Coordinates of C-alpha atoms and ligand atoms in Angstrom, one line a residue:
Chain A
X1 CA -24.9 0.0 86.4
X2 CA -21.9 1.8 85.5
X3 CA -20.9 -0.1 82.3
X4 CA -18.3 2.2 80.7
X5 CA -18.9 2.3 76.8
X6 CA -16.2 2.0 74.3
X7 CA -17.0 2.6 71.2
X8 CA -13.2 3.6 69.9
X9 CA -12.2 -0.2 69.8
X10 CA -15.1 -0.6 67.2
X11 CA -13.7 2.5 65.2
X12 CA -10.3 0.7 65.2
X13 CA -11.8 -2.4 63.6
X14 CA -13.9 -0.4 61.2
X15 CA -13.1 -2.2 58.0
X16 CA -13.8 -5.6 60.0
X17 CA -17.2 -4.0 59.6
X18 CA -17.2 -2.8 56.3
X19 CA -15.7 -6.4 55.0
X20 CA -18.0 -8.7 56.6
X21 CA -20.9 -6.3 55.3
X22 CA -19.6 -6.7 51.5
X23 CA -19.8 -10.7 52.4
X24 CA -22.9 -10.6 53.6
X25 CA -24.4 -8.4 50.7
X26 CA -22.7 -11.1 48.2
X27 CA -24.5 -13.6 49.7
X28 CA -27.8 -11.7 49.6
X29 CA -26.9 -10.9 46.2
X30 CA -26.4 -14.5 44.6
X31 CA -29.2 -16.2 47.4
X32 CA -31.7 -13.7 45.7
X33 CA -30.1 -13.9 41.7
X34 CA -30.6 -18.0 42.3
X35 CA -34.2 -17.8 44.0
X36 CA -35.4 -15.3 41.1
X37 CA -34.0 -17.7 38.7
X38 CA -35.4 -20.7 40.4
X39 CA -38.7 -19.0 41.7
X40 CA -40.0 -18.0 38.7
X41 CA -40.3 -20.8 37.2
X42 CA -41.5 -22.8 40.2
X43 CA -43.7 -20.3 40.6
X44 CA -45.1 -21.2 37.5
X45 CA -44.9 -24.8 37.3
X46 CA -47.0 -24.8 40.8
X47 CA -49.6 -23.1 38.7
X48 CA -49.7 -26.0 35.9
X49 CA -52.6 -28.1 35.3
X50 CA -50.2 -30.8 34.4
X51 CA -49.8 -33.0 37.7
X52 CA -46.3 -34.2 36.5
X53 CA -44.8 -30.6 36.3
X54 CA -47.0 -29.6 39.6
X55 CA -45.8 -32.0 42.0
X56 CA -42.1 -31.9 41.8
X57 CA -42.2 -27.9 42.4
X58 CA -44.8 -27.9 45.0
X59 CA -42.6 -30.5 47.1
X60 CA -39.4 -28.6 46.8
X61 CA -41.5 -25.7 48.0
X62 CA -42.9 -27.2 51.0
X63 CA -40.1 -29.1 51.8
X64 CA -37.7 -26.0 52.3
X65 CA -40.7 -23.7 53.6
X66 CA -41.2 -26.9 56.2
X67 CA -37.6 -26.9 57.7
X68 CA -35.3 -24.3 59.0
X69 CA -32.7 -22.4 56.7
X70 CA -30.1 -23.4 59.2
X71 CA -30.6 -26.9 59.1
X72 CA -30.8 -26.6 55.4
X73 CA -27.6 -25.1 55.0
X74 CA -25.8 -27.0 57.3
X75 CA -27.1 -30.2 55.0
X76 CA -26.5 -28.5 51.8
X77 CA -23.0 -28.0 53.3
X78 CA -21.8 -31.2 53.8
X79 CA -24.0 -32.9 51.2
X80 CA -23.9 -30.6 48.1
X81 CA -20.1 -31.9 47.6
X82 CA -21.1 -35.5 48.1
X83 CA -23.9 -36.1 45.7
X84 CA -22.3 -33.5 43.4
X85 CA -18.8 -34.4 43.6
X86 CA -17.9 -30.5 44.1
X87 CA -15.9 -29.0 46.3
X88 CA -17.2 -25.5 47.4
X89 CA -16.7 -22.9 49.6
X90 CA -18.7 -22.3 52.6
X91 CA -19.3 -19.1 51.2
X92 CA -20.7 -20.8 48.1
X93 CA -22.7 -23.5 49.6
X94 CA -24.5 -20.3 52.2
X95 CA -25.2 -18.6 49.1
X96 CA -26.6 -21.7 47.0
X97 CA -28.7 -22.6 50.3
X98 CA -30.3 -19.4 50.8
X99 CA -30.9 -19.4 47.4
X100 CA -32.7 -22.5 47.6
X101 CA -34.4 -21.1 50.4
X102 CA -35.0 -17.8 48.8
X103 CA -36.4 -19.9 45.3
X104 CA -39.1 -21.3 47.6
X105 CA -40.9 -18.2 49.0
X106 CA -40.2 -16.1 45.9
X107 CA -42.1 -19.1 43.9
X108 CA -44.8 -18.4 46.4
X109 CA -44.9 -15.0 46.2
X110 CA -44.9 -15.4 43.0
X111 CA -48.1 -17.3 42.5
X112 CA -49.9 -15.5 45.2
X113 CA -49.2 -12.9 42.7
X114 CA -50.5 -13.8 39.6
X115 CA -53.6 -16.0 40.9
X116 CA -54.7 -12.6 42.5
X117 CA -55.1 -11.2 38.6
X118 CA -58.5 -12.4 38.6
X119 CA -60.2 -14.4 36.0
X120 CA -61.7 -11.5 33.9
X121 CA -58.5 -10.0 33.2
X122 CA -57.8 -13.5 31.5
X123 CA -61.0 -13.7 29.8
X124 CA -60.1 -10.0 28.2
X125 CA -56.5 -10.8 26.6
X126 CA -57.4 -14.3 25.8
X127 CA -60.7 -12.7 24.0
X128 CA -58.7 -10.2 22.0
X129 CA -56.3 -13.1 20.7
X130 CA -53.4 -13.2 23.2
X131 CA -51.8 -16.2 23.5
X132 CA -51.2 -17.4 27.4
X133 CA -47.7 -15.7 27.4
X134 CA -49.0 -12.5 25.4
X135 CA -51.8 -12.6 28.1
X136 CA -48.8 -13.4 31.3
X137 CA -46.7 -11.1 30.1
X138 CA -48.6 -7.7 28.7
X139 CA -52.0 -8.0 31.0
X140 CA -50.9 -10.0 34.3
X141 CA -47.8 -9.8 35.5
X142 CA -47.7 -6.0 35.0
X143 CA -50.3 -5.6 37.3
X144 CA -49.3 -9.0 39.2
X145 CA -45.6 -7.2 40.0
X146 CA -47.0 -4.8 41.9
X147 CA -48.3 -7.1 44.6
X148 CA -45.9 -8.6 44.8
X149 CA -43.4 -5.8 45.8
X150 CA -44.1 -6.0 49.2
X151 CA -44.0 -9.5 50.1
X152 CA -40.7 -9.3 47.9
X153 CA -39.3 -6.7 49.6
X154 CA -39.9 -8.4 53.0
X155 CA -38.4 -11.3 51.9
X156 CA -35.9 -9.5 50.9
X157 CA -34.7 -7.7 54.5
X158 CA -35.7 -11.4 55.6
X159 CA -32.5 -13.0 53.8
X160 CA -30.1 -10.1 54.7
X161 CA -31.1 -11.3 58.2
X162 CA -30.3 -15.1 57.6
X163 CA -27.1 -14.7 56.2
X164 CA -25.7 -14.5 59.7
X165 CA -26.5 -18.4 59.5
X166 CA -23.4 -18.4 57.7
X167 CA -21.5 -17.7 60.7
X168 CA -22.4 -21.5 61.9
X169 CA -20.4 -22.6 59.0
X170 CA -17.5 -20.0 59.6
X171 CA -18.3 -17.7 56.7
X172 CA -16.9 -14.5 56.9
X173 CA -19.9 -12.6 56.8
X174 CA -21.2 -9.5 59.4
X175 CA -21.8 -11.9 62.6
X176 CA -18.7 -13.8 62.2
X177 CA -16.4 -11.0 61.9
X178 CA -18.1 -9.6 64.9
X179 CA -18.0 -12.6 66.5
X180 CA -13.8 -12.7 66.1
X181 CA -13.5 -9.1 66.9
X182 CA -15.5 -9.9 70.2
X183 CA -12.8 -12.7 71.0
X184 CA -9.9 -9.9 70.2
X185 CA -11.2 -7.0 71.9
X186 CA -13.7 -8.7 75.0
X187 CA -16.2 -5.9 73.9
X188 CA -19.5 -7.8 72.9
X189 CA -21.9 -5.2 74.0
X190 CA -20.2 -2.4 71.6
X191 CA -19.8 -5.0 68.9
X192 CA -23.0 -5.9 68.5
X193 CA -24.7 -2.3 69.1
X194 CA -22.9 -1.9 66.3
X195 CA -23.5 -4.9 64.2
X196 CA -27.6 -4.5 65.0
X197 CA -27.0 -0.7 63.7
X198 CA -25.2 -1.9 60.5
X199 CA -28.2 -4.4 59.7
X200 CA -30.8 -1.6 60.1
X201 CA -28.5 0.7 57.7
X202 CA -28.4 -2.2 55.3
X203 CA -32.0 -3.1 55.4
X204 CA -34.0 0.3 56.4
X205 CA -33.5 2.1 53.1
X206 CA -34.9 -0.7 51.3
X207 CA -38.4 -1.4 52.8
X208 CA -38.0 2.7 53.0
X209 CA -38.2 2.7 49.1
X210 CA -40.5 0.1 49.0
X211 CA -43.1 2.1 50.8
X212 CA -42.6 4.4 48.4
X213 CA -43.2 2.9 45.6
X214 CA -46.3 1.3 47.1
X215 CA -47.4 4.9 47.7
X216 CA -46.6 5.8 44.6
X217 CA -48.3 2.8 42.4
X218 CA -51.3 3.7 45.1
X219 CA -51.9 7.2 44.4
X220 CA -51.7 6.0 40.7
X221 CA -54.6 4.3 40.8
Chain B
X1 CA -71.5 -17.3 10.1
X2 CA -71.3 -18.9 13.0
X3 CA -73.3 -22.4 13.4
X4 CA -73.6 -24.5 16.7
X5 CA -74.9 -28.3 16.1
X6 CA -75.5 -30.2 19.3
X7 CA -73.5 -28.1 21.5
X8 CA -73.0 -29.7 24.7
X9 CA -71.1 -28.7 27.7
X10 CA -70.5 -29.9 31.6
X11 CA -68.9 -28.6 34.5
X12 CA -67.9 -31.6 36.4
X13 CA -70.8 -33.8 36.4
X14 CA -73.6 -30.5 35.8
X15 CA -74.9 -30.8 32.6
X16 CA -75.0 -26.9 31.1
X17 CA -75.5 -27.1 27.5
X18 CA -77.6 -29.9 26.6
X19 CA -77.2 -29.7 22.6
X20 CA -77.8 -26.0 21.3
X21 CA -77.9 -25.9 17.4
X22 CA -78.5 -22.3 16.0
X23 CA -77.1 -20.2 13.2
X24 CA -76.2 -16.9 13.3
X25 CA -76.1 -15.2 9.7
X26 CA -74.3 -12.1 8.9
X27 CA -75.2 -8.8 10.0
X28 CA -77.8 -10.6 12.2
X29 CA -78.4 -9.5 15.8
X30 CA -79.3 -12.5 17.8
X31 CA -80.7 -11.5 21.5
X32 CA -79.9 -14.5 23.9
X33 CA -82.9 -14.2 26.9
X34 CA -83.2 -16.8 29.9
X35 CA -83.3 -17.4 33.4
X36 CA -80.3 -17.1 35.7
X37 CA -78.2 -20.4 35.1
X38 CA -79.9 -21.2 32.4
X39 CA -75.9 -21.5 30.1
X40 CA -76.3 -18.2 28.4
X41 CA -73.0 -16.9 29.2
X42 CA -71.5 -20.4 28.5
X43 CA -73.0 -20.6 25.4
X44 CA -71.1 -17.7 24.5
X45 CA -68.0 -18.0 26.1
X46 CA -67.8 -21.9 24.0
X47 CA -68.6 -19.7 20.6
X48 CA -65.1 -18.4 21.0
X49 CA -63.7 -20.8 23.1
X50 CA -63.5 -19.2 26.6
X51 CA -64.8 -22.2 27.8
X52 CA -64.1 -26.0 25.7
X53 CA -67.4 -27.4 24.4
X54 CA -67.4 -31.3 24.8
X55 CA -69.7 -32.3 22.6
X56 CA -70.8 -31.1 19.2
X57 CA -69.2 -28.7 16.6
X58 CA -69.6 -24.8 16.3
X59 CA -68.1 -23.2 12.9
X60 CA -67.3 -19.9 12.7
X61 CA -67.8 -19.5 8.7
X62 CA -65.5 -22.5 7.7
X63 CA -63.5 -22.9 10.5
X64 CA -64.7 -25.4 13.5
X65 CA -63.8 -23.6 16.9
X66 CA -61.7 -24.9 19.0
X67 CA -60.8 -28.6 17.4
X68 CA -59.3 -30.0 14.5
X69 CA -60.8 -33.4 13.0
X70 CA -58.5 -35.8 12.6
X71 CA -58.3 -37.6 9.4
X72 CA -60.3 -40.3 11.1
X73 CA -62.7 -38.2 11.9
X74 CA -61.8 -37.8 15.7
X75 CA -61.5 -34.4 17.0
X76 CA -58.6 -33.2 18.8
X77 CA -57.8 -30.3 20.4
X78 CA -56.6 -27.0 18.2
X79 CA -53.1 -25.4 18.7
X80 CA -53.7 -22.2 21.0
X81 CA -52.1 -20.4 18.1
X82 CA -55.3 -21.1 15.8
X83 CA -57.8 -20.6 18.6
X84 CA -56.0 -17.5 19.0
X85 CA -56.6 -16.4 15.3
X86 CA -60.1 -17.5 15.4
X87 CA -60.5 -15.1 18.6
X88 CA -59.6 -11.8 16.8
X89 CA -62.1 -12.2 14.5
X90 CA -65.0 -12.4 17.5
X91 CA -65.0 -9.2 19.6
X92 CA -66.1 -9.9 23.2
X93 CA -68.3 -7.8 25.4
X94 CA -68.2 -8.7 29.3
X95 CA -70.9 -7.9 32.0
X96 CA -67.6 -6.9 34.2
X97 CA -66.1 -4.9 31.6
X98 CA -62.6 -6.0 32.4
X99 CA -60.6 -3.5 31.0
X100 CA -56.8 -3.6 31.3
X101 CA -56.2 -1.7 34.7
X102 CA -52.8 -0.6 34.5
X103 CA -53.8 0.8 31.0
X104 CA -55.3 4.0 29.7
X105 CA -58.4 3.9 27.7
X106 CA -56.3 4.2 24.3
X107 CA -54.1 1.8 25.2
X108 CA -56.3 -0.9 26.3
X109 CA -58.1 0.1 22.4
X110 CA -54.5 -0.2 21.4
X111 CA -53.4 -3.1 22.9
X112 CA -54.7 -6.1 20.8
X113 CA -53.9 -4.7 17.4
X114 CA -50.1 -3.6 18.3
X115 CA -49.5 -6.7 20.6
X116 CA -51.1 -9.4 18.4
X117 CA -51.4 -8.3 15.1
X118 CA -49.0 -6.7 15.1
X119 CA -50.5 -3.6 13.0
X120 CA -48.0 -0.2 12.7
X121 CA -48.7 1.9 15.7
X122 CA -50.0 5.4 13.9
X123 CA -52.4 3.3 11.7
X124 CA -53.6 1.6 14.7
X125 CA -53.7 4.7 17.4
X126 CA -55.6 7.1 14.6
X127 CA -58.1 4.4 14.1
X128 CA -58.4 4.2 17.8
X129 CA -59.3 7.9 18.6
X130 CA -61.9 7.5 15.7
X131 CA -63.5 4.5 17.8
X132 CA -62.6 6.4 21.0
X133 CA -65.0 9.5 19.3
X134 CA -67.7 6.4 18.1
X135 CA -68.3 5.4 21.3
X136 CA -68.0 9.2 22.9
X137 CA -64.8 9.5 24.3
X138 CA -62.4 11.4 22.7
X139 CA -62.0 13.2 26.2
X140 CA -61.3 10.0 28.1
X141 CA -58.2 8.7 25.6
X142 CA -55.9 9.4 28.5
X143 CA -57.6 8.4 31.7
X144 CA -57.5 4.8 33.5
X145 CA -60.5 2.6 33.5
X146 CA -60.6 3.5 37.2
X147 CA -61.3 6.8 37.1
X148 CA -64.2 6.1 34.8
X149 CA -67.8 5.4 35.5
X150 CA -69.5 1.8 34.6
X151 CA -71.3 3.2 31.5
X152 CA -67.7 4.7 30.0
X153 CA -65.9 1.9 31.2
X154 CA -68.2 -0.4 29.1
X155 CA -68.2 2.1 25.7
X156 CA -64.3 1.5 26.5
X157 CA -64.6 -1.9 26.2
X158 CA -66.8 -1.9 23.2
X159 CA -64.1 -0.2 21.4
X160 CA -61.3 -2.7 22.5
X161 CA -63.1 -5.0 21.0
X162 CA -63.9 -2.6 17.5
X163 CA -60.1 -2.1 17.3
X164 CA -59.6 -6.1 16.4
X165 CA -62.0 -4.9 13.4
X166 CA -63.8 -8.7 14.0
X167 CA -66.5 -10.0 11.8
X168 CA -68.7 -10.9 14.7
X169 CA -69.5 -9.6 18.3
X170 CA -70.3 -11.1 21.4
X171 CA -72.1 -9.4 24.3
X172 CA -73.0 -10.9 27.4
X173 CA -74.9 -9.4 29.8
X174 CA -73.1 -6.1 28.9
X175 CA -75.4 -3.4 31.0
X176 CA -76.2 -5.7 34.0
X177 CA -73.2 -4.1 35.6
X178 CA -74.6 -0.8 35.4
X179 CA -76.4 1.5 37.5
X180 CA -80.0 2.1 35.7
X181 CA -79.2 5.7 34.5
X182 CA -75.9 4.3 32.8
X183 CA -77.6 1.6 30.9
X184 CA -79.0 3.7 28.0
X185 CA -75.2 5.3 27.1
X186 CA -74.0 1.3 26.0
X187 CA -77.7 0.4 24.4
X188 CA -77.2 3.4 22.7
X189 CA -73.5 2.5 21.7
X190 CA -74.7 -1.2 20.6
X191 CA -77.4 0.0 18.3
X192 CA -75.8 2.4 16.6
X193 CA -72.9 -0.9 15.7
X194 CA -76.4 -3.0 15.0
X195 CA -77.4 -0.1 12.3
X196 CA -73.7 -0.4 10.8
X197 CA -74.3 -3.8 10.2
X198 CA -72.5 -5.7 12.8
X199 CA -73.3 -9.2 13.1
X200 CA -74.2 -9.5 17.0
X201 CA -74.9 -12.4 19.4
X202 CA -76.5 -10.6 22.6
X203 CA -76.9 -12.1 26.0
X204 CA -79.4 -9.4 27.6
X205 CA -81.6 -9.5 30.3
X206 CA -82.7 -6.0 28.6
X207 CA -86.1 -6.7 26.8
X208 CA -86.8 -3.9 25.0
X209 CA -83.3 -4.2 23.5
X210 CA -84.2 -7.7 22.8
X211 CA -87.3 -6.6 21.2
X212 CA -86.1 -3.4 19.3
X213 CA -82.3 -4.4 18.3
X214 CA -82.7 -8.1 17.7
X215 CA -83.5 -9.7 14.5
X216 CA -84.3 -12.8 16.4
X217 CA -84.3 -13.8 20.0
X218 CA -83.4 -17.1 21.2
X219 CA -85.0 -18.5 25.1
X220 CA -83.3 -20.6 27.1
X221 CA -83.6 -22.2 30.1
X222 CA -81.1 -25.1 31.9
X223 CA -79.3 -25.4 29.5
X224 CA -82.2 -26.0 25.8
X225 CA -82.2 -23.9 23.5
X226 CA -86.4 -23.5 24.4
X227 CA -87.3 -21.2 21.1
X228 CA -85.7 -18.9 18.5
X229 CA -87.9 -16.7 16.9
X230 CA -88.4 -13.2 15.5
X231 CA -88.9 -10.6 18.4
X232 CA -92.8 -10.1 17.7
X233 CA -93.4 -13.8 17.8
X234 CA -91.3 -14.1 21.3
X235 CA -92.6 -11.4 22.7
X236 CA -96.4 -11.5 21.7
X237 CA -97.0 -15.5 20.9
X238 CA -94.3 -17.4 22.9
X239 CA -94.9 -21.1 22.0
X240 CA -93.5 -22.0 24.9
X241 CA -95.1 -22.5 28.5
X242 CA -91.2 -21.1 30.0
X243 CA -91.1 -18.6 27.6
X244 CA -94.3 -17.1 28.6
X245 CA -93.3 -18.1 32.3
X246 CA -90.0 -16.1 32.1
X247 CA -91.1 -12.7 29.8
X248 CA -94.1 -12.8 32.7
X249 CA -91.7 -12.9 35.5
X250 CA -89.6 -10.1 33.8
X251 CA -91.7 -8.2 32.8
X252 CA -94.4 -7.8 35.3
Ligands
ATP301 N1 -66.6 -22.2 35.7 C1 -67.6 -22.9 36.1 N2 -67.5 -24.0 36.9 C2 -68.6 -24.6 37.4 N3 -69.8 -24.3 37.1 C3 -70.1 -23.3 36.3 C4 -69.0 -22.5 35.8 N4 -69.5 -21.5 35.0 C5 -70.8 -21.6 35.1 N5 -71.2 -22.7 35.8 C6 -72.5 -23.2 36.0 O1 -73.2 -23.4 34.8 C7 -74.5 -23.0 34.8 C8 -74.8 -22.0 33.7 O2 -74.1 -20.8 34.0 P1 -74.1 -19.5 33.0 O3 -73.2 -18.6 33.6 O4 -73.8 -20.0 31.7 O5 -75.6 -19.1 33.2 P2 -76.2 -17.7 32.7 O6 -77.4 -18.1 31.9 O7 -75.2 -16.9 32.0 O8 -76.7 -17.0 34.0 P3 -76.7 -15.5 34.5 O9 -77.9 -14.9 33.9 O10 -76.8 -15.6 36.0 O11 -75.5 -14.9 34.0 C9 -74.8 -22.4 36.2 O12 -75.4 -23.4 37.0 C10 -73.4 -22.2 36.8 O13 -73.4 -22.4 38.1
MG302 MG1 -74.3 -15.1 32.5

């Protein structure tokens, strides 16, 4: 093994780096905008005693928690402009897919989160007159949130990860742009050292300050 | 001032109230005794609609809880908005206490009269030191419910409850929670509200409280109202084979 290591090319291409990362944070950035939007709500329709409102959110969670986020994107791809008449960027349709994706899990995180509120702190708001959104929003979810910072935060670093899907539809994010630079420069070993190094740079500091806060919210207790 | 006529109430097919009628008049302390099961804490979660009642009627002064009748006759379901206003006007006691966690003690006392009515906050946070002193804890204002002990936790919760200023409190099971040395701290709390006048419904598995507190004490057992009666007469001349069943069983 005497595998020479050139890590100068990947210096050269620097801002190959640096403009596939700001791709790849855009898409994590709408995917998670769209499944807080969507997940909420799901989250809470799951939780309805209404059958009618139930159903429909509970199948569009299992469904996308059932397949993989590749196949859904690839379908959301080259359907989404079909049934909706739209033409959209791949870039688009990635982030609209793993915000989909990202709707389902947050829904479940979601729930997981306020059905752990047990039924005595109910019993309390709804006893002093709250209403069931006084009692959601002033007694559980404050205490639900911080549950559910963990799970969010893994799902998080989860969807930075899946954005290199995106590379099977030619999207521009961090994979892809290695994946060219590899074809110019016939370095794959450096590349990707330094693609798995700018993932962990992305992702570390988050679940870093997500310990944190865990910590934190512990000790406050 | 509040009046139940042929309560009933099931959970799935299990009949748990089989048609309760009792009236509770103002300033009146009404003990609630009975075996495990037997609906006591049902009962009391119906009187302010914790639970839905399906079959009879139970006013709180002029107002039925819960339903509207319909000008047929039929009664329907109330807006949550009503059962909500009927709420702050009953001040509920649990045997978990249940205080708001991520809370300190004077803002859990603070909470229902800011959030839902709405009250200006120095009004509301002077009168809740003065509860916070009532119930002997003035020191406590600023620590959470989980730093406290059961028996503080519980004179927390009584206060909570104070701050709504209701016409009528409910207590179930409210020292059952608590380790025996804790128990007299909240007795002591609840008859010093009985002296002030506060009408009371009681579910207690305490029978000297029963005894000394209550004006009268009601039995029951799965799910009948078996006797209400002044304390001396339940306690000395039960007219009922359970009764005398039960107090024996408790009381050794
Ligand atoms: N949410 C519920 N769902 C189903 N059954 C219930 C529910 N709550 C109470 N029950 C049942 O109703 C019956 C009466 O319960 P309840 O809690 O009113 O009794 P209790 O007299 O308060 O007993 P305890 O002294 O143990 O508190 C019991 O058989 C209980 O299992
Ligand atoms: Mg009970």
């Amino acid at each position: 093994m005497d595998y020479t290591w050139h890590f100068q090319v990947v210096w050269d291409y620097r801002m190959v780096f640096v403009r596939g990362a700001l791709v790849t944070a855009q898409i994590t950035f709408w995917a998670v905008v769209i499944g807080l939007l969507l997940g909420l709500p799901l989250g809470l329709m799951r939780r309805s005693e209404m059958r009618l409102v139930r159903a429909p959110a509970a199948g569009f969670i299992e469904l996308f928690r059932s397949t993989p986020a590749l196949v859904q994107l690839v379908w959301i791809y080259y359907s989404l402009p079909i049934l909706t008449g739209l033409q959209m960027s791949s870039v688009v349709s990635v982030s609209i897919g793993l915000g989909l994706h990202a709707a389902a899990y947050f829904a479940e995180i979601f729930r997981a989160g306020v059905n752990s509120i047990g039924r005595g702190q109910w019993d309390a708001a709804r006893a002093i007159g709250m209403t069931y959104s006084q009692a959601m929003r002033r007694i559980v979810l404050p205490q639900a949130v911080r549950r559910m910072v963990p799970p969010f935060i893994n799902e998080f670093a989860s969807l930075i990860k899946l954005t290199t899907l995106g590379s099977a539809l030619a999207v521009d994010e961090l994979l892809h742009e290695a994946n060219n630079l590899i074809n110019n420069t016939y370095r794959p070993l450096e590349i990707y050292t330094v693609l798995a190094v700018a993932f962990a740079v992305l992702i570390y500091p988050i679940i870093f300050f997500s310990q944190r806060l865990e910590q934190r919210w512990q000790r406050g207790q | 001032m509040i009046s139940a006529r042929n309560v009933r109430k099931s959970f799935g097919t299990h009949l748990v109230l089989k048609g309760i009628d009792l009236d509770v008049v103002k300033g009146e302390v009404l003990a609630i005794i009975g075996p495990s099961g037997s609906g006591k804490s049902t009962l009391l979660r119906c009187m302010n609609f914790l639970e839905e009642y399906d079959g009879g009627e139970i006013w709180f002064g002029d107002e039925l809880v819960g339903y509207r009748k319909t000008a047929s006759g039929r009664l329907v379901k109330d807006s949550e908005a009503r059962v909500a206003a009927i709420r702050t006007r009953m001040g509920m006691v649990f045997q978990s206490f249940n205080l708001f966690p991520h809370m300190t003690v004077l803002e859990n006392v603070v909470e229902g009269p800011r959030v839902v009515q709405r009250r200006k906050r120095d009004e509301v946070v002077a009168e809740a030191k003065q509860l916070l002193e009532r119930v002997g804890l003035s020191a406590k204002e600023d620590a959470y419910p989980g730093t406290l002990s059961g028996g503080q936790q519980q004179r927390a919760a009584i206060a909570r409850a104070l701050a709504m200023r209701p016409d009528v409190m409910l207590f179930d099971e409210p020292t059952s929670a608590l380790d025996p040395e804790l128990v007299g701290e909240v007795l002591d709390v609840m008859k010093a509200l009985a002296a002030d006048g506060m009408t009371m419904v009681v579910v207690t598995h305490e029978m000297s409280f029963a005894r000394e507190v209550g004006d009268r004490v009601m039995m029951m057992d799965e799910g009948n109202q078996v006797e209400i009666a002044e304390p001396a007469t339940i306690f000395t001349n039960p007219s009922h084979p359970r009764t005398v069943e039960f107090l024996q069983r408790v009381l050794r």
